[in-house]
Each structure stands twice: as C-alpha cells, then as structure tokens.
Tab-separated table of C-alpha atoms in Angstrom:
chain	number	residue	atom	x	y	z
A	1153	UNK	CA	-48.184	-3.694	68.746
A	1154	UNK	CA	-47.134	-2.107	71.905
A	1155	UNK	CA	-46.651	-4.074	75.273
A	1156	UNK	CA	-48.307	-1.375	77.349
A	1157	UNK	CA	-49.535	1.876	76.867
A	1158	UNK	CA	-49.406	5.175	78.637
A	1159	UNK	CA	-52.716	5.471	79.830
A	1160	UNK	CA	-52.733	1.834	81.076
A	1161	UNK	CA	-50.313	3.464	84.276
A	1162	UNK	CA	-52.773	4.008	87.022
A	1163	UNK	CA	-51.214	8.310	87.162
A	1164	UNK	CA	-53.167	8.818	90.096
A	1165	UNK	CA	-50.616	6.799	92.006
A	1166	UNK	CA	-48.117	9.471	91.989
A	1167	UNK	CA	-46.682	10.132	95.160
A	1168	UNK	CA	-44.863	13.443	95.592
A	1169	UNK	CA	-43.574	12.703	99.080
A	1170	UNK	CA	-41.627	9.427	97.561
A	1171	UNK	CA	-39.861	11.292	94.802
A	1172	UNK	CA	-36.237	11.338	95.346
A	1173	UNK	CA	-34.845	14.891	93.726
A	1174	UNK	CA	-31.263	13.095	92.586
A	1175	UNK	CA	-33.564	11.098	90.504
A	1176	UNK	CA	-35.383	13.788	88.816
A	1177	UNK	CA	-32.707	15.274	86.790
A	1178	UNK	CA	-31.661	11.500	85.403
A	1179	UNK	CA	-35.331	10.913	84.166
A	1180	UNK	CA	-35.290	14.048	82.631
A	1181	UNK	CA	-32.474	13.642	80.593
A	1182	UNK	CA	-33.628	10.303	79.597
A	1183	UNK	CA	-37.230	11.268	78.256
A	1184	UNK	CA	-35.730	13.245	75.632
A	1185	UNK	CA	-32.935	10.704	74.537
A	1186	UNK	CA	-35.962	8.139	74.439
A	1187	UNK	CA	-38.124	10.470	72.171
A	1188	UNK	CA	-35.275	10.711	69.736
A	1189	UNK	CA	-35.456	7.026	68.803
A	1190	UNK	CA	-37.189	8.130	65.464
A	1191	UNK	CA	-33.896	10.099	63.926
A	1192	UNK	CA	-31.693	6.369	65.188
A	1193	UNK	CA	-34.720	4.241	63.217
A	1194	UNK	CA	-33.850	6.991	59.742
A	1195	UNK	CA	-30.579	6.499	60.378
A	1196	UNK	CA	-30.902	2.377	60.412
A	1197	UNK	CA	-33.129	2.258	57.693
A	1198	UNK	CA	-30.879	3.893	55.611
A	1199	UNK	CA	-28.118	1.323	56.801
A	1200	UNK	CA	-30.240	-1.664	56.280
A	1201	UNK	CA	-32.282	0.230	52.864
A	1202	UNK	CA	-32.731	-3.238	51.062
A	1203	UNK	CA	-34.043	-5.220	54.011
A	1204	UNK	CA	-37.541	-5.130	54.320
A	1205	UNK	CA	-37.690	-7.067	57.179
A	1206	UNK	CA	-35.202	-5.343	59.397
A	1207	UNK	CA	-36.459	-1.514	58.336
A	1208	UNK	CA	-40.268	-3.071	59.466
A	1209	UNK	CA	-39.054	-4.093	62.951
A	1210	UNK	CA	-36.898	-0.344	62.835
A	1211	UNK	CA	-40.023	1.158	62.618
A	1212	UNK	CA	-41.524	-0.341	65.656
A	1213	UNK	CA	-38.790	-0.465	67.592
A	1214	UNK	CA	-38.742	3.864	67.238
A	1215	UNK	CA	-42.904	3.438	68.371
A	1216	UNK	CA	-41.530	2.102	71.563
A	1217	UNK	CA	-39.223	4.145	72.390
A	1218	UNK	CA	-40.648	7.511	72.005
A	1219	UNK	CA	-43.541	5.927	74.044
A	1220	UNK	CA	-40.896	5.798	76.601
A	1221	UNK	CA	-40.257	9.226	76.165
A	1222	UNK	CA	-43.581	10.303	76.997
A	1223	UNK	CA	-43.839	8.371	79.755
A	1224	UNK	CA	-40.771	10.012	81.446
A	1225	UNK	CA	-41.283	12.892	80.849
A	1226	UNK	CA	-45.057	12.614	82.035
A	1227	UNK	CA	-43.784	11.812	85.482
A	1228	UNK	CA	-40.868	14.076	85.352
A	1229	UNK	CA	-43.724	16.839	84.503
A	1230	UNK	CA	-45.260	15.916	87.799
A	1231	UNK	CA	-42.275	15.350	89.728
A	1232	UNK	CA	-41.710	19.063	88.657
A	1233	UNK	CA	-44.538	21.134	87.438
A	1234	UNK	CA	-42.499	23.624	86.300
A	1235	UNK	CA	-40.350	21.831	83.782
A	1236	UNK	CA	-41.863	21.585	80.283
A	1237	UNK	CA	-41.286	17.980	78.353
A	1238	UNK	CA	-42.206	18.847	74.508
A	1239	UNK	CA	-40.217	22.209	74.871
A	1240	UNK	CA	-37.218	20.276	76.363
A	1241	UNK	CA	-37.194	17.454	73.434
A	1242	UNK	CA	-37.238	20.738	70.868
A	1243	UNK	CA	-34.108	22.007	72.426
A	1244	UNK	CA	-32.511	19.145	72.590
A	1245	UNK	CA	-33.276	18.654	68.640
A	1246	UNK	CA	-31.718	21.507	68.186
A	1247	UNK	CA	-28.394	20.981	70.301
A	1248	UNK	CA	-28.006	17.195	69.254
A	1249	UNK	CA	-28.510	15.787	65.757
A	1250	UNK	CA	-27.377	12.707	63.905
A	1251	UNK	CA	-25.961	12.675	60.522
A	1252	UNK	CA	-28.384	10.776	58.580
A	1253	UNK	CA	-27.119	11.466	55.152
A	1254	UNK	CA	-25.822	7.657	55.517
A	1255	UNK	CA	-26.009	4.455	53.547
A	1256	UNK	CA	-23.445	2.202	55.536
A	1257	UNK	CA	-23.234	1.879	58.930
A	1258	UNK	CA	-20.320	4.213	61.204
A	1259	UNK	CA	-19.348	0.549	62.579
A	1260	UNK	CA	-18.215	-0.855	59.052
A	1261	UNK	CA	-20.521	-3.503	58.480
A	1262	UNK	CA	-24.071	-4.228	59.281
A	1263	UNK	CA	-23.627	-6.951	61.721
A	1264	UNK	CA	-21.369	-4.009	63.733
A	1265	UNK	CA	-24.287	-1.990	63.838
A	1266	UNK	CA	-26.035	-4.672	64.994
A	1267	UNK	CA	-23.703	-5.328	67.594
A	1268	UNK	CA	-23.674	-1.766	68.777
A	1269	UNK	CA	-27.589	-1.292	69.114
A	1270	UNK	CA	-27.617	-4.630	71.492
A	1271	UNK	CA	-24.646	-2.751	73.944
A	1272	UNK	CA	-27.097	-0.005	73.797
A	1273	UNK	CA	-30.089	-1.980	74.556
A	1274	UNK	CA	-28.135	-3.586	77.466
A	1275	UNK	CA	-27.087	-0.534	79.064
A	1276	UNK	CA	-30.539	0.874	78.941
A	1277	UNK	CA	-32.247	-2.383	80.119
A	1278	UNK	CA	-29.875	-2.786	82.878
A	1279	UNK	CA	-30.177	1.579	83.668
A	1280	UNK	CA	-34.106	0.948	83.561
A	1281	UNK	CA	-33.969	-2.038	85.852
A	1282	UNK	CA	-31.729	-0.175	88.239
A	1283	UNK	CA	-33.741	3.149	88.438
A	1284	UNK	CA	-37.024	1.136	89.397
A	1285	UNK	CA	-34.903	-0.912	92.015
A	1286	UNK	CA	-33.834	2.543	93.432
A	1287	UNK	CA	-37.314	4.539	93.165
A	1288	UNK	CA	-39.692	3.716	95.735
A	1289	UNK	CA	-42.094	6.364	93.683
A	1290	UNK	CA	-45.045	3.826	92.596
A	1291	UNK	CA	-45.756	5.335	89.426
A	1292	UNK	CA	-41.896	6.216	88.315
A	1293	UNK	CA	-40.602	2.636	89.424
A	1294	UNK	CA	-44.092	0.663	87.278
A	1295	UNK	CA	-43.087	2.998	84.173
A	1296	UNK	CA	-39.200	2.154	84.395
A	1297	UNK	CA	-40.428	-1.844	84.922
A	1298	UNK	CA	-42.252	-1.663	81.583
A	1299	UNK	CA	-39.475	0.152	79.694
A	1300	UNK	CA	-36.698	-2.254	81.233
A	1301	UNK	CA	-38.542	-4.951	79.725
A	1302	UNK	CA	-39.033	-3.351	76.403
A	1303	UNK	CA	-35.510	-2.621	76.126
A	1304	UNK	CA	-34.436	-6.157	76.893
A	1305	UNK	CA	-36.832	-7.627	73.810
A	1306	UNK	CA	-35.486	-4.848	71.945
A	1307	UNK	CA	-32.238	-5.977	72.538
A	1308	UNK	CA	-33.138	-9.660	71.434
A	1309	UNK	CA	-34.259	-8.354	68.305
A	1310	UNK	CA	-31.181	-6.844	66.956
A	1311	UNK	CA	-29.400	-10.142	68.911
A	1312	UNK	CA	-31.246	-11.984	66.385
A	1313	UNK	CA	-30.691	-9.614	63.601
A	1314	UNK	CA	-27.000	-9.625	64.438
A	1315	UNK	CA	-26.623	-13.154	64.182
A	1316	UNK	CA	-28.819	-13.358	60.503
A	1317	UNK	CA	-25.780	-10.998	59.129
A	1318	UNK	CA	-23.437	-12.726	61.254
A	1319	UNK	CA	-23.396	-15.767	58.999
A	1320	UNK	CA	-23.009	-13.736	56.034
A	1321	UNK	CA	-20.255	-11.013	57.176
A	1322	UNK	CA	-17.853	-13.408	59.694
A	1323	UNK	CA	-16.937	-11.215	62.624
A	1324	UNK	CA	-14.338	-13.028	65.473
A	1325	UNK	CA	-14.959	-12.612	68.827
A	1326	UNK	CA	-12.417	-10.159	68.647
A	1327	UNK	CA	-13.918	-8.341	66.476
A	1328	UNK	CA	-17.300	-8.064	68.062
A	1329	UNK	CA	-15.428	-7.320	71.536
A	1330	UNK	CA	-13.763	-3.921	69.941
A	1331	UNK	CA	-17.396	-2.925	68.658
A	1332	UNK	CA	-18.867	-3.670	71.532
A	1333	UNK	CA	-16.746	-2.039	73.790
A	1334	UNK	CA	-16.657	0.763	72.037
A	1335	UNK	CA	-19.744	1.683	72.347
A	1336	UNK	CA	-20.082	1.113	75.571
A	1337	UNK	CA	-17.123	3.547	75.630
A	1338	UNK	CA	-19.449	5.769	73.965
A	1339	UNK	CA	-21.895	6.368	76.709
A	1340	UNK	CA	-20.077	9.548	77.647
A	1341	UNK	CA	-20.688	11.410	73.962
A	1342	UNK	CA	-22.521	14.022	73.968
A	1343	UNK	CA	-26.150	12.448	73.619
A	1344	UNK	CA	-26.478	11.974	77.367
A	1345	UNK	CA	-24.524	15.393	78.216
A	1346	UNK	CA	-26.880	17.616	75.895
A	1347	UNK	CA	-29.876	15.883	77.109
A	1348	UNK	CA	-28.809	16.766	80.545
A	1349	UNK	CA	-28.175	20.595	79.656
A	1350	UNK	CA	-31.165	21.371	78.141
A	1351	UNK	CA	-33.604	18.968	80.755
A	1352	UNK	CA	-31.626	20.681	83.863
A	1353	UNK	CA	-29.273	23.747	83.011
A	1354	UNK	CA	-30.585	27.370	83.961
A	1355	UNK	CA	-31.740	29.031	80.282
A	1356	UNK	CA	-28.675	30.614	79.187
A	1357	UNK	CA	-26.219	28.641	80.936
A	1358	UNK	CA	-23.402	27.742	78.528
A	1359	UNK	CA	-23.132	23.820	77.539
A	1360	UNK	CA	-20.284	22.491	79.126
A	1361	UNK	CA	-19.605	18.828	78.191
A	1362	UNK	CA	-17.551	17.948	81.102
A	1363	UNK	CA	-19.808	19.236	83.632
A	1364	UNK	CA	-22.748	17.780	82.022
A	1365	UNK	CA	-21.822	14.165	81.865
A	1366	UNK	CA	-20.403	14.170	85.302
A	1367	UNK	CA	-23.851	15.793	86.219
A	1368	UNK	CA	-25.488	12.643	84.837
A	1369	UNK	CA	-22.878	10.047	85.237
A	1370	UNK	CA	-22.937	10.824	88.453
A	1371	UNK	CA	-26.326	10.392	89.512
A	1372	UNK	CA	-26.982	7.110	86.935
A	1373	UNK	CA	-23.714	5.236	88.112
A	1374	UNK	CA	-25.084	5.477	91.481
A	1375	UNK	CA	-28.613	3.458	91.300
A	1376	UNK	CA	-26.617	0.324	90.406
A	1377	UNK	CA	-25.811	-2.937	92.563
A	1378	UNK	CA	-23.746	-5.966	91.744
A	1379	UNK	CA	-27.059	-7.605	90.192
A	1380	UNK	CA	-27.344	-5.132	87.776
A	1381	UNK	CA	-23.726	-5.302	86.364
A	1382	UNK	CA	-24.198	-8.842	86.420
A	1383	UNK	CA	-27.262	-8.931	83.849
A	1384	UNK	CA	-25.249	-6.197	81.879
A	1385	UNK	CA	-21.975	-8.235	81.850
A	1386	UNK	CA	-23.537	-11.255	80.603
A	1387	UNK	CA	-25.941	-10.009	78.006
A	1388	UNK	CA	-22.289	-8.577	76.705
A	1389	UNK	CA	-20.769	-11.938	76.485
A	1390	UNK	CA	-23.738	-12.852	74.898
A	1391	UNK	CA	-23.422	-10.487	72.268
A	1392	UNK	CA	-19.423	-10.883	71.428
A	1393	UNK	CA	-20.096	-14.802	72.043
A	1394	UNK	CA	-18.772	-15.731	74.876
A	1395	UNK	CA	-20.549	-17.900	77.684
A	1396	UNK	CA	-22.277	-16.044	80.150
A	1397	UNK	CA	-22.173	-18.336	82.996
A	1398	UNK	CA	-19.694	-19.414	85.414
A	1399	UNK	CA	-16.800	-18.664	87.272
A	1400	UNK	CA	-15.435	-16.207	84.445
A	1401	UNK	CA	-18.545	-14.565	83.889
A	1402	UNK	CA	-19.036	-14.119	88.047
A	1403	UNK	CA	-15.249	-12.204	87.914
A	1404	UNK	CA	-15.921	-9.714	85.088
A	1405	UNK	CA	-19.183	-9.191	86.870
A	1406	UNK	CA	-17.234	-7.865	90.152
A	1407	UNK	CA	-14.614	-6.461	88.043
A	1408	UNK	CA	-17.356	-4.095	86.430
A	1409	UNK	CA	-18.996	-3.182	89.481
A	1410	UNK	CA	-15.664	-1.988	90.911
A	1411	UNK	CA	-14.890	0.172	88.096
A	1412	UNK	CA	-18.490	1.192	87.214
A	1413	UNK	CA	-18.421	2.721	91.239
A	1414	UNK	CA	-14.606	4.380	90.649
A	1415	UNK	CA	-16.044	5.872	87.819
A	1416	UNK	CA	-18.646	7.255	89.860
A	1417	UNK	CA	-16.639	8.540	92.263
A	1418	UNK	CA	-14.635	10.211	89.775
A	1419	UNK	CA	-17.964	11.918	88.598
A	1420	UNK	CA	-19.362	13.283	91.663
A	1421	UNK	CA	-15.884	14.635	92.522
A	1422	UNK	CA	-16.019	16.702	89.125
A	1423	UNK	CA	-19.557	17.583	90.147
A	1424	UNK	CA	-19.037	18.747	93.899
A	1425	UNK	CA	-15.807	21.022	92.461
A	1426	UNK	CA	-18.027	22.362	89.235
C-alpha cells in the first residue's frame, strides 16, 4: 500500500510566483531518475531470485518510486508548461540503461547490495528533505515532504534486509565502509548527468558528462545546511555500524558539510565557465 497518493496533493495550491527557476531544472532531472525505479527492482530481483520475501518488498518499493516520478514531474509540468514529463522519461530510457542480464549483485555479495541501496536511500532522503526546506512553493515543498519520508522507510527496509544477510555473509566495518562509500562516490555517474541532459539540454545539444553533472551538482549541493549532512552522516554510520551519536559523529557531520560546499563550489565554477 502506498503512504499517499498523487491526487491526495491539494494541485490547486500551486503558486507560480513562489517557484524558484534554480530549482526547476533539479526536479526535473529527478522525476525521471524516480520513474526508473522499475529497471533497479528487475535488476534486484534477479540478485535476490530465490528470496521471495525480498523480490515482494522489490516490487513495492519500484510502486513508490515511480509514484515519485509522477509527482515531480507533475509540478515540474506546471512550473514549466512547456516541458513534457512522459517524453522526457522516454529519452532518458533511451540514453541511460542498466544491464540487467545479472544474477549476482555488481557489489559482490548480497548484503553489499544491500548496503549500497541504503547510501542511496540516504542521499535521496536527505536531497528530498533539503529541497522542501529550500522551496517555499506549497505544492513542490508537500510533494518533496512525502517522498523524503518514503525514502527514509525505504531505506529501513533494505537496513533490515542488510542485516538478515549480514548474519549469513560476515562483512567488517571495513568492509561495509568501502561499499558504502563507494557509492556515495557514485553519485556523479552518469544517471544524474543524463537525466539532466535530456530534462534541460536544448534538442540536439550534444551530452556532455562534465557539464551535465556540474549543471546538477551544482544546483543540488546548494539546498543543503549542516542539519541535513547531519541526518545523512549518521544514517551512514548506521549502515557500516558505527554509532551515530556523539562527539565523533558531530565532527564527520561538519567535516561533510565543508566538503559537500567545496564541492559545490567546484561545480558552479565548471558551470559559470561552460
């Protein structure tokens, strides 16, 4: 069952004098990453083919997200009337694909999967959470509440999933701290760049992947504040087991911040000179 669904959002709320145009581009991109969530559920199902249990939960975990879709790019269709959602997701089908000719996971064992999907459910809980904090558009900042809270059950579920393998497979910390930050290495593939090129590029415009993801980066590095990097630095510890309390968790927490606003800088420099 769904938490929330589209037409529950009172639409009629929309406020085209509260839109802010830096945002536009970043919800864009998102709505289409969102409606992919069907090809990553195929692709986990055919990592985790012999558990019922998991491939069930797969399944609705993919409903939820490509309601997410629709919901962004709803408001990004009203934000810009112009801009066309379903055509946008086709394109981007057809620029970005995942190999799902797979039986084990690309992280070497199940509970690495695992691991991954919660560092992607943090970073788009935390993005979520930061985008409504930085909207004051009613209707964008409800629809980013209710997907910020999705993301963070989905990322209990594969937290809970990851621990069920995790007594059978035996990861270290150490272990789960090179998955884990690897992925969140990851971020700057070229999922979010081609969703950005086809959601915002001129038709015909060649892809370029550096120009892309500082496009983005740039814009989605910016809506976050020390609170958010705190939430995402400790549902990290969580994840490769470490506490996430205290004075240690309260220094990575600044530590992030800093560098997540370097790296932003560093973006919007590439941007400005593009």
């Amino acid at each position: 069952m769904k938490h929330w669904r589209i037409e529950q959002m009172d639409w009629d709320r929309f406020d085209p004098s509260r839109v802010n145009p830096e945002i536009v581009p970043l919800v864009k991109a998102a709505s289409v990453v969102e409606r992919n969530g069907v090809d990553y559920a195929a692709y986990l199902k055919n990592v985790f083919a012999d558990d019922p249990d998991f491939r069930q939960a797969a399944d609705r975990w993919a409903h939820e997200e490509v309601q997410h879709g629709d919901a962004l790019g709803r408001w990004a269709m009203l934000a810009d009337p112009s801009w066309d959602y379903v055509d946008a997701f086709h394109r981007y089908r057809r620029s970005y694909q995942l190999d799902l000719d797979v039986d084990t996971s690309i992280r070497g064992s199940r509970t690495g999967e695992l691991i991954a999907r919660c560092m992607v459910e943090t970073g788009t809980s935390s993005f979520y959470t930061a985008l409504a904090d930085a909207t004051d558009e009613p209707v964008l900042k409800a629809v980013c509440k209710q997907i910020a809270a999705d993301e963070y059950r989905h990322f209990k579920l594969f937290y809970d999933h990851m621990h069920r393998y995790l007594g059978r497979e035996k990861l270290g910390v150490w272990q789960r701290t090179r998955i884990a930050l690897g992925r969140v290495g990851e971020s700057e593939d070229d999922e979010l760049a081609s969703a950005f090129h086809v959601t915002n590029d001129a038709p015909g415009q060649p892809y370029d992947h550096r120009r892309c993801i500082a496009a983005y980066m740039s814009r989605a590095l910016k809506v976050y504040q020390p609170r958010h990097t705190n939430r995402v630095t400790g549902m990290i510890l969580k994840t490769i087991g470490w506490t996430p309390h205290g004075r240690l968790h309260a220094l990575i927490a600044r530590a992030f911040y800093y560098l997540l606003k370097l790296q932003q800088k560093k973006f919007a420099r590439i941007t400005a000179s593009a």
